[in-house]
mmCIF file of C-alpha atoms in Angstrom:
data_model
loop_
_atom_site.group_PDB
_atom_site.id
_atom_site.type_symbol
_atom_site.label_atom_id
_atom_site.label_comp_id
_atom_site.label_asym_id
_atom_site.label_seq_id
_atom_site.Cartn_x
_atom_site.Cartn_y
_atom_site.Cartn_z
ATOM 1 C CA MET A 282 -22.549 -6.643 -15.723
ATOM 2 C CA GLY A 283 -26.108 -7.633 -14.849
ATOM 3 C CA ALA A 284 -29.333 -6.146 -15.999
ATOM 4 C CA PRO A 285 -29.577 -2.441 -15.245
ATOM 5 C CA ARG A 286 -31.562 -1.470 -12.207
ATOM 6 C CA GLN A 287 -34.073 1.327 -12.144
ATOM 7 C CA TRP A 288 -32.768 4.391 -10.270
ATOM 8 C CA ARG A 289 -35.599 4.746 -7.814
ATOM 9 C CA PRO A 290 -36.462 7.633 -5.467
ATOM 10 C CA GLY A 291 -35.215 7.211 -1.939
ATOM 11 C CA LEU A 292 -31.648 6.135 -2.675
ATOM 12 C CA VAL A 293 -29.924 7.675 0.291
ATOM 13 C CA ALA A 294 -26.698 9.479 -0.639
ATOM 14 C CA LEU A 295 -25.166 9.875 2.788
ATOM 15 C CA GLY A 296 -22.843 6.855 3.037
ATOM 16 C CA VAL A 297 -19.880 8.059 1.013
ATOM 17 C CA ALA A 298 -20.532 11.655 2.024
ATOM 18 C CA GLY A 299 -20.073 10.654 5.641
ATOM 19 C CA ALA A 300 -16.718 9.100 4.825
ATOM 20 C CA ILE A 301 -15.331 12.350 3.438
ATOM 21 C CA ALA A 302 -16.978 14.440 6.154
ATOM 22 C CA CYS A 303 -15.355 12.319 8.844
ATOM 23 C CA ALA A 304 -12.062 12.274 6.958
ATOM 24 C CA GLY A 305 -12.193 16.020 6.598
ATOM 25 C CA GLY A 306 -12.773 16.527 10.309
ATOM 26 C CA VAL A 307 -15.213 19.349 9.710
ATOM 27 C CA ALA A 308 -17.641 18.459 12.464
ATOM 28 C CA TRP A 309 -15.757 19.742 15.506
ATOM 29 C CA THR A 310 -17.784 21.665 18.047
ATOM 30 C CA VAL A 311 -16.267 25.114 17.995
ATOM 31 C CA GLY A 312 -17.755 28.161 19.628
ATOM 32 C CA ASN A 313 -17.311 30.822 22.220
ATOM 33 C CA ALA A 314 -17.508 28.425 25.132
ATOM 34 C CA GLY A 315 -14.319 27.272 26.779
ATOM 35 C CA GLU A 316 -10.868 28.785 26.939
ATOM 36 C CA ARG A 317 -9.451 30.138 23.683
ATOM 37 C CA GLN A 318 -6.425 28.043 22.803
ATOM 38 C CA PRO A 319 -4.021 27.994 19.855
ATOM 39 C CA VAL A 320 -4.637 24.871 17.768
ATOM 40 C CA LEU A 321 -3.367 23.648 14.411
ATOM 41 C CA SER A 322 -5.415 24.020 11.247
ATOM 42 C CA VAL A 323 -4.821 22.812 7.710
ATOM 43 C CA VAL A 324 -3.967 25.617 5.274
ATOM 44 C CA ARG A 325 -3.206 23.475 2.204
ATOM 45 C CA PRO A 326 -4.947 20.242 1.123
ATOM 46 C CA VAL A 327 -2.969 17.096 1.925
ATOM 47 C CA ALA A 328 -3.815 13.784 0.258
ATOM 48 C CA ALA A 329 -4.048 10.596 2.320
ATOM 49 C CA GLY A 330 -0.582 9.100 2.696
ATOM 50 C CA GLU A 331 1.287 12.322 1.965
ATOM 51 C CA VAL A 332 3.846 13.732 4.399
ATOM 52 C CA ILE A 333 2.681 16.859 6.203
ATOM 53 C CA GLU A 334 5.011 19.798 5.614
ATOM 54 C CA ALA A 335 5.434 23.014 7.589
ATOM 55 C CA ARG A 336 3.586 25.016 4.928
ATOM 56 C CA ASP A 337 0.552 22.717 5.223
ATOM 57 C CA VAL A 338 -0.456 23.783 8.742
ATOM 58 C CA GLY A 339 -1.169 27.042 10.516
ATOM 59 C CA VAL A 340 -2.280 28.224 13.948
ATOM 60 C CA VAL A 341 -5.679 29.571 14.966
ATOM 61 C CA ARG A 342 -7.012 30.569 18.392
ATOM 62 C CA LEU A 343 -10.444 29.165 19.080
ATOM 63 C CA GLY A 344 -12.778 28.528 21.961
ATOM 64 C CA VAL A 345 -13.285 24.754 21.881
ATOM 65 C CA ASP A 346 -15.399 22.490 24.037
ATOM 66 C CA ASP A 347 -12.701 19.834 24.260
ATOM 67 C CA ALA A 348 -9.188 20.806 23.138
ATOM 68 C CA THR A 349 -7.936 17.244 23.727
ATOM 69 C CA GLN A 350 -9.631 16.271 20.465
ATOM 70 C CA LEU A 351 -7.430 18.725 18.539
ATOM 71 C CA VAL A 352 -3.692 19.151 18.019
ATOM 72 C CA LEU A 353 -2.409 22.100 20.039
ATOM 73 C CA ALA A 354 -0.103 24.596 18.367
ATOM 74 C CA GLY A 355 2.711 23.630 20.740
ATOM 75 C CA HIS A 356 2.859 20.197 19.084
ATOM 76 C CA ARG A 357 3.479 21.610 15.616
ATOM 77 C CA ASP A 358 7.032 20.289 15.327
ATOM 78 C CA ALA A 359 5.823 16.771 16.129
ATOM 79 C CA VAL A 360 3.231 16.981 13.362
ATOM 80 C CA ILE A 361 5.675 17.961 10.613
ATOM 81 C CA GLY A 362 6.941 14.827 8.899
ATOM 82 C CA ARG A 363 3.960 12.654 9.871
ATOM 83 C CA ARG A 364 1.640 11.305 7.198
ATOM 84 C CA ALA A 365 -2.022 12.137 6.721
ATOM 85 C CA VAL A 366 -4.089 9.033 7.435
ATOM 86 C CA VAL A 367 -7.071 10.559 5.597
ATOM 87 C CA PRO A 368 -7.390 13.446 3.136
ATOM 88 C CA LEU A 369 -6.956 16.787 4.893
ATOM 89 C CA VAL A 370 -9.051 19.703 3.673
ATOM 90 C CA SER A 371 -7.935 23.313 3.757
ATOM 91 C CA GLY A 372 -9.543 25.145 6.692
ATOM 92 C CA GLN A 373 -10.191 22.135 8.904
ATOM 93 C CA LEU A 374 -8.869 21.714 12.431
ATOM 94 C CA LEU A 375 -6.239 19.018 12.853
ATOM 95 C CA ALA A 376 -7.012 15.995 15.054
ATOM 96 C CA PRO A 377 -4.543 13.412 16.436
ATOM 97 C CA GLU A 378 -6.259 10.463 14.743
ATOM 98 C CA GLN A 379 -5.702 12.066 11.331
ATOM 99 C CA LEU A 380 -1.939 11.572 11.719
ATOM 100 C CA GLY A 381 -0.008 8.346 11.324
ATOM 101 C CA ASP A 382 2.640 6.450 9.399
ATOM 102 C CA ALA A 383 0.482 5.308 6.466
ATOM 103 C CA ALA A 384 -2.794 6.125 4.748
ATOM 104 C CA GLY A 385 -5.972 4.573 6.125
ATOM 105 C CA PHE A 386 -8.079 5.699 3.191
ATOM 106 C CA PRO A 387 -10.280 4.852 1.337
ATOM 107 C CA PRO A 388 -12.458 3.133 3.953
ATOM 108 C CA ASP A 389 -13.313 -0.564 3.682
ATOM 109 C CA GLY A 390 -15.957 -1.184 1.050
ATOM 110 C CA GLN A 391 -15.201 2.029 -0.823
ATOM 111 C CA ALA A 392 -12.752 2.989 -3.551
ATOM 112 C CA LEU A 393 -11.352 5.993 -5.371
ATOM 113 C CA VAL A 394 -12.071 6.264 -9.084
ATOM 114 C CA VAL A 395 -10.894 8.938 -11.519
ATOM 115 C CA VAL A 396 -13.531 10.303 -13.898
ATOM 116 C CA GLY A 397 -12.335 12.092 -17.048
ATOM 117 C CA VAL A 398 -14.682 14.974 -17.872
ATOM 118 C CA GLU A 399 -14.862 16.727 -21.239
ATOM 119 C CA PRO A 400 -13.903 20.437 -21.476
ATOM 120 C CA GLY A 401 -16.618 22.761 -20.245
ATOM 121 C CA MET A 402 -18.491 19.981 -18.421
ATOM 122 C CA LEU A 403 -16.920 20.419 -14.977
ATOM 123 C CA PRO A 404 -19.428 22.137 -12.672
ATOM 124 C CA ALA A 405 -18.312 25.592 -11.544
ATOM 125 C CA GLY A 406 -16.842 25.561 -8.052
ATOM 126 C CA LEU A 407 -16.547 21.768 -7.897
ATOM 127 C CA ALA A 408 -14.459 21.009 -4.803
ATOM 128 C CA GLN A 409 -13.378 18.281 -2.403
ATOM 129 C CA GLY A 410 -16.104 16.987 -0.114
ATOM 130 C CA GLN A 411 -19.061 17.746 -2.398
ATOM 131 C CA ARG A 412 -21.618 15.007 -3.011
ATOM 132 C CA ILE A 413 -22.043 14.294 -6.713
ATOM 133 C CA VAL A 414 -23.663 11.883 -9.128
ATOM 134 C CA VAL A 415 -21.776 10.493 -12.124
ATOM 135 C CA VAL A 416 -23.953 9.775 -15.166
ATOM 136 C CA PRO A 417 -23.180 8.562 -18.685
ATOM 137 C CA GLY A 418 -23.101 11.340 -21.256
ATOM 138 C CA ALA A 419 -23.669 8.998 -24.186
ATOM 139 C CA LEU A 420 -25.837 5.936 -24.516
ATOM 140 C CA PRO A 421 -24.611 2.548 -25.780
ATOM 141 C CA GLY A 422 -24.172 2.548 -29.535
ATOM 142 C CA GLY A 423 -23.704 6.319 -29.637
ATOM 143 C CA SER A 424 -27.422 7.114 -29.629
ATOM 144 C CA GLY A 425 -28.343 10.502 -28.258
ATOM 145 C CA THR A 426 -31.745 9.345 -27.030
ATOM 146 C CA ALA A 427 -32.845 6.217 -25.224
ATOM 147 C CA GLY A 428 -34.652 3.693 -27.399
ATOM 148 C CA ALA A 429 -37.130 1.178 -26.092
ATOM 149 C CA ASP A 430 -34.438 -1.499 -25.717
ATOM 150 C CA ALA A 431 -31.512 0.759 -24.755
ATOM 151 C CA GLN A 432 -29.735 -0.199 -21.556
ATOM 152 C CA VAL A 433 -28.871 2.965 -19.670
ATOM 153 C CA PRO A 434 -26.048 2.491 -17.135
ATOM 154 C CA ASP A 435 -26.997 3.274 -13.565
ATOM 155 C CA PRO A 436 -25.823 6.645 -12.166
ATOM 156 C CA VAL A 437 -23.200 6.395 -9.443
ATOM 157 C CA LEU A 438 -23.289 8.423 -6.239
ATOM 158 C CA GLY A 439 -20.010 9.598 -4.760
ATOM 159 C CA VAL A 440 -18.038 12.280 -2.952
ATOM 160 C CA VAL A 441 -15.340 14.405 -4.576
ATOM 161 C CA ASN A 442 -11.858 13.670 -3.266
ATOM 162 C CA ALA A 443 -9.863 15.814 -5.714
ATOM 163 C CA VAL A 444 -10.413 17.962 -8.807
ATOM 164 C CA GLY A 445 -7.946 18.390 -11.648
ATOM 165 C CA ARG A 446 -8.867 21.227 -13.985
ATOM 166 C CA PRO A 447 -7.889 20.881 -17.677
ATOM 167 C CA GLU A 448 -4.645 22.638 -18.571
ATOM 168 C CA SER A 449 -6.006 23.751 -21.933
ATOM 169 C CA ALA A 450 -9.356 24.452 -23.557
ATOM 170 C CA SER A 451 -9.191 21.116 -25.372
ATOM 171 C CA GLY A 452 -7.979 19.039 -22.421
ATOM 172 C CA LYS A 453 -10.058 16.860 -20.122
ATOM 173 C CA GLY A 454 -10.629 17.522 -16.438
ATOM 174 C CA ALA A 455 -10.127 14.738 -13.890
ATOM 175 C CA VAL A 456 -12.353 14.257 -10.864
ATOM 176 C CA THR A 457 -11.281 11.709 -8.235
ATOM 177 C CA VAL A 458 -14.430 10.347 -6.598
ATOM 178 C CA LEU A 459 -14.984 8.176 -3.519
ATOM 179 C CA VAL A 460 -17.610 5.554 -4.420
ATOM 180 C CA ASP A 461 -18.851 2.200 -3.203
ATOM 181 C CA ALA A 462 -16.349 -0.435 -4.321
ATOM 182 C CA GLY A 463 -19.031 -2.250 -6.280
ATOM 183 C CA ALA A 464 -19.664 0.823 -8.427
ATOM 184 C CA VAL A 465 -16.120 1.153 -9.814
ATOM 185 C CA ARG A 466 -16.829 -1.066 -12.809
ATOM 186 C CA ARG A 467 -20.009 0.876 -13.648
ATOM 187 C CA VAL A 468 -18.077 4.134 -13.727
ATOM 188 C CA ALA A 469 -15.364 2.600 -15.903
ATOM 189 C CA GLN A 470 -17.970 1.426 -18.416
ATOM 190 C CA MET A 471 -19.614 4.824 -18.786
ATOM 191 C CA SER A 472 -19.147 6.580 -22.096
ATOM 192 C CA ASP A 473 -18.401 10.312 -21.886
ATOM 193 C CA PRO A 474 -19.317 10.551 -18.146
ATOM 194 C CA ARG A 475 -20.829 13.724 -16.722
ATOM 195 C CA VAL A 476 -20.761 15.026 -13.154
ATOM 196 C CA ALA A 477 -23.612 16.779 -11.350
ATOM 197 C CA VAL A 478 -23.404 18.289 -7.858
ATOM 198 C CA LEU A 479 -26.087 17.320 -5.351
ATOM 199 C CA SER A 480 -27.508 19.960 -3.050
ATOM 200 C CA THR A 481 -26.363 19.704 0.560
ATOM 201 C CA SER A 482 -30.026 19.800 1.567
ATOM 202 C CA VAL A 483 -30.902 16.743 -0.526
ATOM 203 C CA LYS A 484 -31.131 13.573 1.565
ATOM 204 C CA ALA A 485 -32.275 11.278 -1.233
ATOM 205 C CA VAL A 486 -31.970 11.173 -4.976
ATOM 206 C CA SER A 487 -35.121 11.176 -7.068
#
């Protein structure tokens, strides 16, 4: 691991967020224009690579600008048994390119890493698709404050892919995060990592 870099203002946090946003398919143009048609929506989260079951999809009637970009309700039987190419988020509209025979996720240059979080340190309402920053909760050597020569690991920007809440008050939570592939080692080297949610209005980290 090289010398730590200063975490400077202006680090844009949109790269990995865009990956989840595109994977989630939440950017469809939906409105009152166009004919209202029954289309398929996701009612239960489905991880990339998992088989889509009947209970995972539902039908909604929406006015869409271009229904060819969505899976019509009449094709429901053909969807059941296919695999999700990317993570599917509850409430999203289903698109043909999100279905396949194998997972196509994470994207090239990115990776999924699981962060164990101490009890009580998971942000309230933490959910898939949120942009977060992972920071070390303890400094090297167990010091609670940074000395003049202390090397503080760089924070890591990412997007939540899954959240596992602790089963007991003493258990750890597990947050699966999509990060740049080069940041996986930094996360693994963090002692007692903490997770902070970034505002959706924030375009850069300062």
